[in-house]
Each structure stands twice: as structure tokens, then as C-alpha cells.
Coordinates of C-alpha atoms and ligand atoms in Angstrom, one line a residue:
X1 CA 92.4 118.2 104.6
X2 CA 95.6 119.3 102.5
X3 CA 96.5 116.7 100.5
X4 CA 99.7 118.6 98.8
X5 CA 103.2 119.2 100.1
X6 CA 104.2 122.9 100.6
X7 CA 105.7 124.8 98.8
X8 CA 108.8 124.8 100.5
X9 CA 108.7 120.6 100.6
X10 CA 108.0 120.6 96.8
X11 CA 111.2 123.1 96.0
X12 CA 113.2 120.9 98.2
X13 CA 112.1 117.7 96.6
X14 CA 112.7 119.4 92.7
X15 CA 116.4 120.8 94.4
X16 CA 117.2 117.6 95.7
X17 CA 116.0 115.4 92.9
X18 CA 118.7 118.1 90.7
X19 CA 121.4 117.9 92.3
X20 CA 121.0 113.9 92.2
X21 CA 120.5 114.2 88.9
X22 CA 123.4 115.9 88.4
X23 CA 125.8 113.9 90.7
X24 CA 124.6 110.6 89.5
X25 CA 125.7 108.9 86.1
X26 CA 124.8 105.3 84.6
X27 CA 127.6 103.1 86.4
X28 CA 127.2 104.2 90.0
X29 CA 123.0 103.4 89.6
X30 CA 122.4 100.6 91.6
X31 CA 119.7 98.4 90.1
X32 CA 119.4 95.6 91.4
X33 CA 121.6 93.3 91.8
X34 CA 123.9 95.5 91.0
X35 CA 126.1 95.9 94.5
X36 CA 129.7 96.5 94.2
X37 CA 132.3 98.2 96.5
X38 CA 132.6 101.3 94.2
X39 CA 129.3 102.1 94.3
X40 CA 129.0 101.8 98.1
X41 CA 132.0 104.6 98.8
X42 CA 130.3 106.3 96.1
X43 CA 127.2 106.4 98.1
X44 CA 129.6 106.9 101.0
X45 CA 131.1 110.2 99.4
X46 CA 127.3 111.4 98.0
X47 CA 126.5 111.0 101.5
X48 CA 128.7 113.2 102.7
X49 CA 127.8 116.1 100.5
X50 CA 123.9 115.7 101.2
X51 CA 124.9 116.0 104.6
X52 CA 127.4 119.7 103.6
X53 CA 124.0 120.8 102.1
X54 CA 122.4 120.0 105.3
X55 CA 120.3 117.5 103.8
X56 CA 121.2 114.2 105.5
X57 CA 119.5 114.7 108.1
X58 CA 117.2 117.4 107.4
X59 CA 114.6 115.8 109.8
X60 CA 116.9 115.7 112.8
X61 CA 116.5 118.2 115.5
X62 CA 119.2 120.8 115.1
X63 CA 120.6 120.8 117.8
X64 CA 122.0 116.9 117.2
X65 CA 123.3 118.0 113.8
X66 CA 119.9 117.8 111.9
X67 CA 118.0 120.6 109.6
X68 CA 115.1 120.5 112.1
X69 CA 112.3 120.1 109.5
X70 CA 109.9 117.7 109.9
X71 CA 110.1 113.7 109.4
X72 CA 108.1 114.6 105.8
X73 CA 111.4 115.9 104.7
X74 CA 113.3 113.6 105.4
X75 CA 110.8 111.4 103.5
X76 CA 111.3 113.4 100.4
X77 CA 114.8 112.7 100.7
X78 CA 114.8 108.5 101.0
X79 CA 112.4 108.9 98.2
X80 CA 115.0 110.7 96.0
X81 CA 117.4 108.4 96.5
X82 CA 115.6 105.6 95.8
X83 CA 114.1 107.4 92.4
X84 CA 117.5 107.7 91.2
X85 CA 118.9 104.8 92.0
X86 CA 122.0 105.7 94.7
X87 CA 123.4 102.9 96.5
X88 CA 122.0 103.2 100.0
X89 CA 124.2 103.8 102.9
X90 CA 123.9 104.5 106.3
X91 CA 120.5 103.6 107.0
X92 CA 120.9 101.6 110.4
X93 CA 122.4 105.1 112.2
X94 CA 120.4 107.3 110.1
X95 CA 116.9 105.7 110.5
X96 CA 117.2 103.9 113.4
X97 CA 120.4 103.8 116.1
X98 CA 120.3 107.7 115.7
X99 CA 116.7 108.4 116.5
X100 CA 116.6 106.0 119.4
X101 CA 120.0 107.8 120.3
X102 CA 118.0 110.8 120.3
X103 CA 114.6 110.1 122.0
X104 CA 116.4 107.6 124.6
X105 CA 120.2 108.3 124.7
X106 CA 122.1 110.5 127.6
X107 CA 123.5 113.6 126.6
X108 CA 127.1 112.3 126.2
X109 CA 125.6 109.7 123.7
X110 CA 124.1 112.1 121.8
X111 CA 127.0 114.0 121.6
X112 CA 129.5 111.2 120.3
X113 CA 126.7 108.9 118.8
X114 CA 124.7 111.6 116.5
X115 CA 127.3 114.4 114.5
X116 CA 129.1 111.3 113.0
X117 CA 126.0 110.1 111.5
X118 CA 124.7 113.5 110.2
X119 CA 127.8 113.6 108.8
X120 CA 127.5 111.1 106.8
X121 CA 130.6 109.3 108.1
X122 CA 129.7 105.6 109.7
X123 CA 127.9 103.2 109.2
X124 CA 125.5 100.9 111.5
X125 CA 124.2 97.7 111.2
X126 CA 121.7 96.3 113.4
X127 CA 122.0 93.0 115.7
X128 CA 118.3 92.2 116.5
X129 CA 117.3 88.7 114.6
X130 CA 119.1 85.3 116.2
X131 CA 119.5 81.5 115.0
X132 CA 116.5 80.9 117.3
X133 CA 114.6 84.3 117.0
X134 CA 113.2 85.9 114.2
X135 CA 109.6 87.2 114.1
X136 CA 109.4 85.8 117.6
X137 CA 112.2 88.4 118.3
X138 CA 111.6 88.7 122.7
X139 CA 112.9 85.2 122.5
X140 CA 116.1 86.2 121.7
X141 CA 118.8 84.5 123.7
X142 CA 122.3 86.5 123.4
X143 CA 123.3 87.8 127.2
X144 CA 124.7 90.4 128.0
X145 CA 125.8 90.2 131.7
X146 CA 127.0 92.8 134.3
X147 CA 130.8 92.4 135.3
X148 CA 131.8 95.8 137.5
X149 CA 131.6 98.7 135.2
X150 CA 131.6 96.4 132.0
X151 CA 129.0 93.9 130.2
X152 CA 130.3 91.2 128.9
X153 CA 128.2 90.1 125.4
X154 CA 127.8 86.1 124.4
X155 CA 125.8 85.0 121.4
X156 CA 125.1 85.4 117.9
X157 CA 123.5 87.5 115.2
X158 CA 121.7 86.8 112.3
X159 CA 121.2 88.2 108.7
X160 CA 123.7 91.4 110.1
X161 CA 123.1 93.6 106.7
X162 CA 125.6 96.2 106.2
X163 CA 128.0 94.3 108.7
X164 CA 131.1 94.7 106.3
X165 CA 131.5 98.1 105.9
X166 CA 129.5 98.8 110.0
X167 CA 131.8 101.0 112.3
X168 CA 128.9 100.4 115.0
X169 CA 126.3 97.4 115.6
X170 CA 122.8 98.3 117.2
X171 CA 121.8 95.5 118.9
X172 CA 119.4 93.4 121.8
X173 CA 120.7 91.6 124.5
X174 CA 119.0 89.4 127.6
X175 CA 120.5 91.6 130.7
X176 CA 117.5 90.0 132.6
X177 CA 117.2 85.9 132.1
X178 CA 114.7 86.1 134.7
X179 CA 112.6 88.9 133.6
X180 CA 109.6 87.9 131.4
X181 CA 111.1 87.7 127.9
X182 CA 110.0 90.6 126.8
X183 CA 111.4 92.5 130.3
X184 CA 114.9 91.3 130.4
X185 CA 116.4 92.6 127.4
X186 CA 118.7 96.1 126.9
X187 CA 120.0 98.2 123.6
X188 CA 123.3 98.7 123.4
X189 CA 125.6 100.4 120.4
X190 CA 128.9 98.3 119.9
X191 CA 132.0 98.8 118.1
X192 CA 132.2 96.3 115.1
X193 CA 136.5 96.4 115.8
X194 CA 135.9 94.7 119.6
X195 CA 137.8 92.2 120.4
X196 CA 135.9 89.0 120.3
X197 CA 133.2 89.6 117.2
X198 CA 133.6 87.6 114.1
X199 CA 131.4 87.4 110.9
X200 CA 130.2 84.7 108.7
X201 CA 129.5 86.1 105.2
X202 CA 125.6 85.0 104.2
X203 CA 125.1 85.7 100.6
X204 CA 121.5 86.9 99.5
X205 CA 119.8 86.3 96.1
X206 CA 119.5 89.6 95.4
X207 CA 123.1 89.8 95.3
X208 CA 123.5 91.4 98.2
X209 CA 125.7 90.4 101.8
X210 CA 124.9 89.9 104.9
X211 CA 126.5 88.1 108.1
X212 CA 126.2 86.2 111.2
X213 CA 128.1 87.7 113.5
X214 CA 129.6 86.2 116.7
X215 CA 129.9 87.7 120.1
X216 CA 132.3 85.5 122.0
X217 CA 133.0 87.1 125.6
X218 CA 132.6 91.0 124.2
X219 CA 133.3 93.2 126.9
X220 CA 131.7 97.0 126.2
X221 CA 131.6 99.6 129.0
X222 CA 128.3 100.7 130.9
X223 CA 127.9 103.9 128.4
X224 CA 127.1 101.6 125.6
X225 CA 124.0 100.7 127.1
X226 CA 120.7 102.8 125.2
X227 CA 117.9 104.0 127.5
X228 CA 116.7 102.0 130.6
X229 CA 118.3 98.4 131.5
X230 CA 115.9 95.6 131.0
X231 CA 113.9 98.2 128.8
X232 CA 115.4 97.8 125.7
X233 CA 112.8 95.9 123.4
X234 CA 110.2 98.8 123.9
X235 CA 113.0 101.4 122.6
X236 CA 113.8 99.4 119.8
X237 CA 110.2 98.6 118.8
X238 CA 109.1 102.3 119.1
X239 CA 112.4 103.0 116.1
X240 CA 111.1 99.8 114.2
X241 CA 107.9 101.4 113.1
X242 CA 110.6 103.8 111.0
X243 CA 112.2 100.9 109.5
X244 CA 108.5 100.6 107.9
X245 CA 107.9 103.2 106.2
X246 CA 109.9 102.6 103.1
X247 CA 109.9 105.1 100.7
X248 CA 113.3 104.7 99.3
X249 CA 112.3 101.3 98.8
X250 CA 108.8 102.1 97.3
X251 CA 110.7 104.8 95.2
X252 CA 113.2 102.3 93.8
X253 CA 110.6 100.0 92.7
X254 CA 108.2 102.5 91.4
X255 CA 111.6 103.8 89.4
X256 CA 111.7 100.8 87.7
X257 CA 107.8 100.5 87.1
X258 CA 108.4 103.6 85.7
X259 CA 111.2 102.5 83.2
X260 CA 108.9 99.5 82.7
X261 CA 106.5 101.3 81.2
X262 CA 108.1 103.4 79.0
X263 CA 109.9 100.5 77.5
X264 CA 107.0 98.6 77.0
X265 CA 105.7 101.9 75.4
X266 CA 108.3 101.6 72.3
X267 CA 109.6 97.8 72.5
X268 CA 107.9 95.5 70.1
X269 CA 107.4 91.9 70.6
X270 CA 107.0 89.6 68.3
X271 CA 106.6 92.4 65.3
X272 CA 103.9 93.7 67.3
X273 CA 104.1 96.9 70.0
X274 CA 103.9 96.3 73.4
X275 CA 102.0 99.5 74.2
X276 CA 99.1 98.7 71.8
X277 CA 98.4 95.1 73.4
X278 CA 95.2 95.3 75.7
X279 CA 96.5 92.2 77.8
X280 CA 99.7 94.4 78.4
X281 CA 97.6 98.2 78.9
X282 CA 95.7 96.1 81.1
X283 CA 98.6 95.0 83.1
X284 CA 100.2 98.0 83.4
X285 CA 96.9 100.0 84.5
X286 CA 96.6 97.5 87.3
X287 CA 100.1 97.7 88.0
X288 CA 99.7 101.8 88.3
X289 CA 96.8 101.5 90.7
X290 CA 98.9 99.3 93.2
X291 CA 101.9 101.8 92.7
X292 CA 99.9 105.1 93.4
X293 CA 98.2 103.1 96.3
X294 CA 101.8 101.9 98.0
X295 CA 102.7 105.8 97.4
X296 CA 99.8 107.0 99.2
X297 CA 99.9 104.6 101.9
X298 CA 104.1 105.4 102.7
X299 CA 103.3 108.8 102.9
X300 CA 100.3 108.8 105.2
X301 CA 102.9 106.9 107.7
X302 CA 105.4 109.7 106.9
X303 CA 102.9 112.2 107.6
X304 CA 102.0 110.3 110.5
X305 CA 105.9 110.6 112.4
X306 CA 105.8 114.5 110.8
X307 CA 103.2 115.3 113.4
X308 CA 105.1 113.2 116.3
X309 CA 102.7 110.2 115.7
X310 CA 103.9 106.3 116.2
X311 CA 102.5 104.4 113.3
X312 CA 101.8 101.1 114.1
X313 CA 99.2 99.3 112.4
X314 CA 99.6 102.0 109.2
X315 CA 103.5 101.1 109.2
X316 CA 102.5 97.4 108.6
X317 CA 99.7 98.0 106.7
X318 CA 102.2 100.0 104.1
X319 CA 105.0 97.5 104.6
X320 CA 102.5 94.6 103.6
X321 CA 101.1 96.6 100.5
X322 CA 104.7 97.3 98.9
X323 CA 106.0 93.7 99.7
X324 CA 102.9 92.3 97.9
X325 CA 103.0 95.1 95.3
X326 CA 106.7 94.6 94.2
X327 CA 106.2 91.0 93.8
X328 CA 102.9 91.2 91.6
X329 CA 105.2 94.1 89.9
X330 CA 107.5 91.5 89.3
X331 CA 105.6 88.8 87.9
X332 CA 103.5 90.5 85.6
X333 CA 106.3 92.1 83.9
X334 CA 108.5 88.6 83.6
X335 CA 104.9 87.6 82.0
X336 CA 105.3 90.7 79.8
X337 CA 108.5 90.4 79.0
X338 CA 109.0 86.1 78.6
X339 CA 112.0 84.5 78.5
X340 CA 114.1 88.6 77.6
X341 CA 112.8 89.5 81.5
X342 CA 115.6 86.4 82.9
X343 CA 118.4 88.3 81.1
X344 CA 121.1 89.7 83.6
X345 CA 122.3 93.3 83.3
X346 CA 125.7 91.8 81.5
X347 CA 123.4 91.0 78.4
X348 CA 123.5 93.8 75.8
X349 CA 120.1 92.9 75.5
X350 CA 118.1 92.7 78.9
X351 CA 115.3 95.0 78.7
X352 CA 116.2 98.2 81.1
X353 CA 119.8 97.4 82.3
X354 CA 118.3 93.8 83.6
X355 CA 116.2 95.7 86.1
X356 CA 113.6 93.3 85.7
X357 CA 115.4 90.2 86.5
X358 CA 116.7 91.9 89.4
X359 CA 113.8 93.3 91.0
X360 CA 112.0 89.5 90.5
X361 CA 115.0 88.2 92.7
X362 CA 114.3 91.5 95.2
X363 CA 110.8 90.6 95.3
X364 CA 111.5 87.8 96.6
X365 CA 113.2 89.2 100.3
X366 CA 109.7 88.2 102.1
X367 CA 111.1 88.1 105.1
X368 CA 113.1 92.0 106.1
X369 CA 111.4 94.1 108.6
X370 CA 108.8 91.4 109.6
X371 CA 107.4 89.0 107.8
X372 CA 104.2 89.0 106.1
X373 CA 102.5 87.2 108.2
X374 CA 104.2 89.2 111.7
X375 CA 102.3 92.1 109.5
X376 CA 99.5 90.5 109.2
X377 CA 98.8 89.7 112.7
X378 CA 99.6 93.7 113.6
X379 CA 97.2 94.6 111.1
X380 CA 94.3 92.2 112.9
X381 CA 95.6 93.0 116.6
X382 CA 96.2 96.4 116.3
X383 CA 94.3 97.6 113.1
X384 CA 91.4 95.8 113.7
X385 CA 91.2 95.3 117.5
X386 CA 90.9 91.4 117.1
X387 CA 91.8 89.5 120.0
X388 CA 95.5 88.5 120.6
Ligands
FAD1 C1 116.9 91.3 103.2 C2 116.9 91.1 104.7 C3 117.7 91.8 105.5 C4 117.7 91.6 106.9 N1 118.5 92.4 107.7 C5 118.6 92.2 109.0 C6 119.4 93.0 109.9 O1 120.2 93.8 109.4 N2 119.5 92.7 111.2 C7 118.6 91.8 111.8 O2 118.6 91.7 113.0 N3 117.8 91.0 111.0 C8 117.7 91.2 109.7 N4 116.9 90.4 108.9 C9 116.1 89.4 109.5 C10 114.7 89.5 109.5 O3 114.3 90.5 110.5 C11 114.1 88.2 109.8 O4 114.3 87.4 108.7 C12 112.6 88.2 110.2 O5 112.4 88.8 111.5 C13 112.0 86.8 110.2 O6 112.7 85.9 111.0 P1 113.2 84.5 110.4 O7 113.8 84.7 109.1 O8 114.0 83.8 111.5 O9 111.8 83.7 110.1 P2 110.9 82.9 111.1 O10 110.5 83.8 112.2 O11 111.5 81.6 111.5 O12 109.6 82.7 110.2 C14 109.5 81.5 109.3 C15 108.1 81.5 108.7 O13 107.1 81.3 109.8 C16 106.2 82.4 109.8 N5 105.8 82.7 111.2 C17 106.6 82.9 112.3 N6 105.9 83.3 113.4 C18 104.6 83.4 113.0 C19 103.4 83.7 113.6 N7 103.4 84.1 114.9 N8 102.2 83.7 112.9 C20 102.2 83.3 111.6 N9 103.4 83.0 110.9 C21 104.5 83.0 111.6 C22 106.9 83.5 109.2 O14 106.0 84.5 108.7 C23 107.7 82.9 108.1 O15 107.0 82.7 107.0 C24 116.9 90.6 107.5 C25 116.1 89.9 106.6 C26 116.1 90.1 105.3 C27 115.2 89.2 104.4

């Protein structure tokens, strides 16, 4: 067993983590809680240059505008980015529309579908959850129905992330009404601009946007179906396992747990330093056990799609870890902290730019890529080979 990146992987990491560095200043971090349209088209344009460096999608098969290194790769990149705190774009079409473009798509979808993304120049957003289907996601009930050469799409979307700034959706529609639930449904990429979708803003504690979004009688041609009719929800649930893996978001936190404990390494409370209390050492060793374990867990699934492996059970095993991790993170440093860790980054005095009253608000967001108990029940089923 190797338990080390290469070489190569670790001079790539220490490059990319550089030029990050180096491109990123104070005002464009995103914290949390921190969104704002300048950081997004700063993302956008940052973006843009990982992808001239050939970075962007440096997992990616080459010939579909990738760098044709392995998914671990492109693991060390999503963790950079969430180490240094760059607002996040893209991830729909780079994570998940694009490698089901790839493994499902025809060859004309791969060629107008994929360069765009490696570019770095749209963004996705993905139409899966409903008003009346959430974990119980085969339930869905948006149609989309055959009309000559077109379908014509009727329904709604919930908690659409990323929908304002989304050239394209990724979505699930019932082609089949007939077809045992989880049968009948079909993946299809849609142009936000069509005529006949409309949004409903949903604002999120943490500060971030979302929408529901409203398909009334949207007609898309035949080539925007993905893969197989009626086959749809075993494409998209073969690219969901990726939406698990999560080592931007692990990053992003463990950034902060990081900042965490260097404050609390100088900052004084009450007269007396934080550093030297053994209730707060204690904390914080706990706290460094559950971060090194999230770590290791993230990159065994990232390991895992490196060597063409699906991750099921591991993908919700890691998912389930860093949900519960960022929320213990969370509370014990508002315990730490007291009544400072509520102050907002406007306050001149919130400990590390607010950070903390942020990620307690992230921390919160139980409910993204399955809830906890959807991962609990994958772990038993599939994990443990307990009975359905
Ligand atoms: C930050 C964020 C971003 C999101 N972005 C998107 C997006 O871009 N696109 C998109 O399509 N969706 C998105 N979602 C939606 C997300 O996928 C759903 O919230 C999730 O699938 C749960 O569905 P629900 O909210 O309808 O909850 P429900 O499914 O109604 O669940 C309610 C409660 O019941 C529990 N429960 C349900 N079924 C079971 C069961 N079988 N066993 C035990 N307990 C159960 C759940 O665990 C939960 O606690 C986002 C959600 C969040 C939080």
C-alpha cells in the first residue's frame, strides 16, 4: 500500500496552491456567507485561467478538452480551491453534466456540451429535486413528453443552485408515466434562455440563492436528451456519487479549522490565553482527529474514481462524516469563542473575518446531496448488506 501522492501529484498540488496564492487577495475570499456578484465573475475569470493552464479539467480525458490525468488530480485541484477560499463556479458542468456527457453522451454532445466547460465558460445548474420529491427523488413528477422531433417539458424544480448565473440546466424528467418510477424517467441538458422557464428566488441561511424554476410547456429538441430514454435515473445516479466526494468543501472547512486554531493560539479571553486552556487543547485535539479523519475518508473515494471505481457506500460514508464533522466544528468553536463567535464579518471585531458565524449557518445545510439519513440507509444497505 502507498499511502502518498506522487511526485508529480505533490508538485502539482504546491504549483497550483502558488498560483492561487498568488491570484487571490483578501476581498475576493469567499468565507462564508460572503457571496456577492464580484466575486462570482471573479471566480468566473480565475476559472478561465485554470483552464489556459490546462488545469480545469485536468482529470478529463483529452480528447474532450481535459489534461487526461487521473480523477486524483482533479481532487487536488477542488481541494485547492476550497483551501484558499475561491468562490466556486462551475461545478454542475464540471462535476457532473460533463462527466455524464462523457460516459453517456453521443459524439455531437460531446463535442458542443464538453470544450465550453473545460473552458471555463458556462455554467450548469442541476434540475433533479421537486416540490414532491426530494430524497425520494424516482418520484419525481415533471414530464417530459414526445411531440414529433421535440419534447415538450411541464413541471417544476426545486432548490435550483447556481440558477442565476446557469447557461444550461441538467435535469430529470418522467418520459415513461407508465414505467415503474424508477424506469420512466430521461436526462436531458436545457438551455436556461428557453422560452417558457421562470425562476422563483429561494434565499438560503448561508447567504446563498437558489431557485424554483418553472417549466411551463418547454419545448427542447430530441439531441437534448442524455443517454438512453427511460434510462436516465441510473446515468444520473452513477454522476451523483461525484457530487459526494467533497473535497473542496472538506478543504473550505478544514481552512477555517485551520485559522481557528491559530487564533485561538494567540487570542486571549478573559485575560487568559486560549491556547493554554486544557478545556480548549482538548477541543481542538478532538476537533483535529475528526478533520484528519474527513480528509482521509474524501480521498479514499477520490482514489477510488482514480482507478475507474464507483464509490457508493464510501461516497456516503465520507459525505456523512464531513456533514457531521462541520457541524461539531461549528459548535465547539461558538462554545470556544461565546457570544464574539455570533459577530458577522462587518464587525471589526469577529474573530477570523466572521468565519465562524458563517460556517455555524453552513453547518447547518443538512439536507444537499442527500440527507443524512438517505446516507444513512446507503451506508446499512449497501455498506453493510442489511436488508432493504
Ligand atoms: C444547499 C443545498 C443545495 C441544493 N441544491 C440543489 C440543486 O442544485 N438541485 C437540486 O435538484 N436539488 C438541490 N438541493 C436539494 C436536495 O437535494 C434536497 O434537499 C434533498 O434531496 C432532500 O430533499 P427534501 O429537502 O425535499 O427533504 P425530504 O426528502 O422531504 O426529507 C425531509 C426529512 O425526512 C427525512 N427522510 C426522507 N426520506 C427518508 C427515509 N427514507 N428514511 C429516513 N428519513 C427520511 C429526511 O432525511 C429529512 O430529514 C439542494 C439542497 C441544499 C440543502
Amino acid at each position: 500500500m502507498r499511502f502518498q501522492f506522487t511526485q508529480e501529484q505533490q508538485r502539482f498540488r504546491e504549483e497550483v496552491s502558488a498560483f492561487l496564492r498568488q491570484e487571490m487577495s483578501p476581498e475576493y475570499e469567499t468565507v462564508y456567507g460572503t457571496f456577492s456578484e464580484e466575486k462570482y465573475w471573479f471566480g468566473r475569470a480565475l476559472a478561465r485561467k485554470l483552464a489556459d493552464r490546462g488545469w480545469l479539467t485536468i482529470g478529463w480525458p483529452r480528447e474532450y478538452g481535459g489534461g487526461g490525468k487521473t480523477f486524483l488530480e482533479q481532487s487536488i485541484l477542488d481541494e485547492q480551491i476550497g483551501y484558499q477560499r475561491v468562490q466556486r463556479v462551475g461545478i454542475t458542468g464540471l462535476n457532473f453534466a460533463g462527466p455524464a456527457i462523457i460516459k453517456f453522451g453521443t459524439e455531437e454532445q460531446k463535442k458542443r456540451y464538453l470544450p465550453p466547460i473545460a473552458r471555463g465558460d458556462v455554467e450548469y445548474c442541476q434540475g433533479f429535486t421537486e416540490p414532491n420529491a426530494g430524497s425520494d427523488l424516482a418520484s419525481l413528477q415533471m414530464r417530459a413528453e414526445r411531440d414529433g422531433d421535440d419534447y415538450v417539458l411541464n413541471g417544476s424544480k426545486m432548490f435550483t443552485s447556481y440558477y442565476a448565473h446557469a447557461d444550461y440546466i441538467y435535469l430529470l424528467a418522467r418520459t415513461d408515466p407508465d414505467a415503474p418510477k424508477h424506469r420512466g424517467i430521461s436526462l436531458f441538458i436545457v438551455e436556461m434562455n428557453a422560452p417558457g422557464i421562470s425562476t422563483r428566488p429561494l434565499p438560503y441561511i448561508n447567504g446563498e440563492v437558489a431557485a424554483q424554476t418553472f417549466f411551463d410547456s418547454v419545448r427542447i429538441p430530441r439531441s437534448s436528451l442524455v443517454g438512453e430514454e427511460n434510462q436516465g435515473w441510473y446515468h444520473a445516479m452513477t454522476t451523483l456519487d461525484y457530487e459526494r466526494v467533497g473535497l473542496e468543501r472538506y478543504a473550505r472547512v478544514r481552512r477555517t479549522f485551520d485559522d481557528f486554531v491559530n487564533f485561538c493560539r494567540d487570542a486571549a479571553s478573559n485575560g487568559k490565553s486560549l491556547g493554554h486552556s486544557p478545556l480548549v487543547r482538548h477541543k481542538l485535539a478532538e476537533l483535529k482527529v475528526g478533520m484528519e479523519g474527513w480528509g482521509l475518508l474524501c480521498w479514499k473515494v477520490a482514489w477510488m474514481q482514480s482507478q475507474g471505481e464507483v464509490p457508493n457506500a464510501e461516497a456516503s460514508i465520507a459525505f456523512l462524516y464531513g456533514t457531521q464533522q462541520r457541524l461539531r466544528f461549528a459548535q465547539a468553536a461558538m462554545e470556544i469563542l461565546g457570544q464574539r463567535g455570533t459577530l458577522t464579518p462587518e464587525s471589526e471585531l469577529a474573530p477570523i473575518q466572521g468565519a465562524i458565524e458563517g460556517v455555524s449557518r453552513e453547518s447547518l445545510h443538512l439536507h444537499g446531496a442527500g440527507t443524512l439519513e438517505i446516507h444513512r440507509n446507503i451506508i446499512a444497505q449497501r455498506g453493510l448488506g442489511l436488508p432493504r
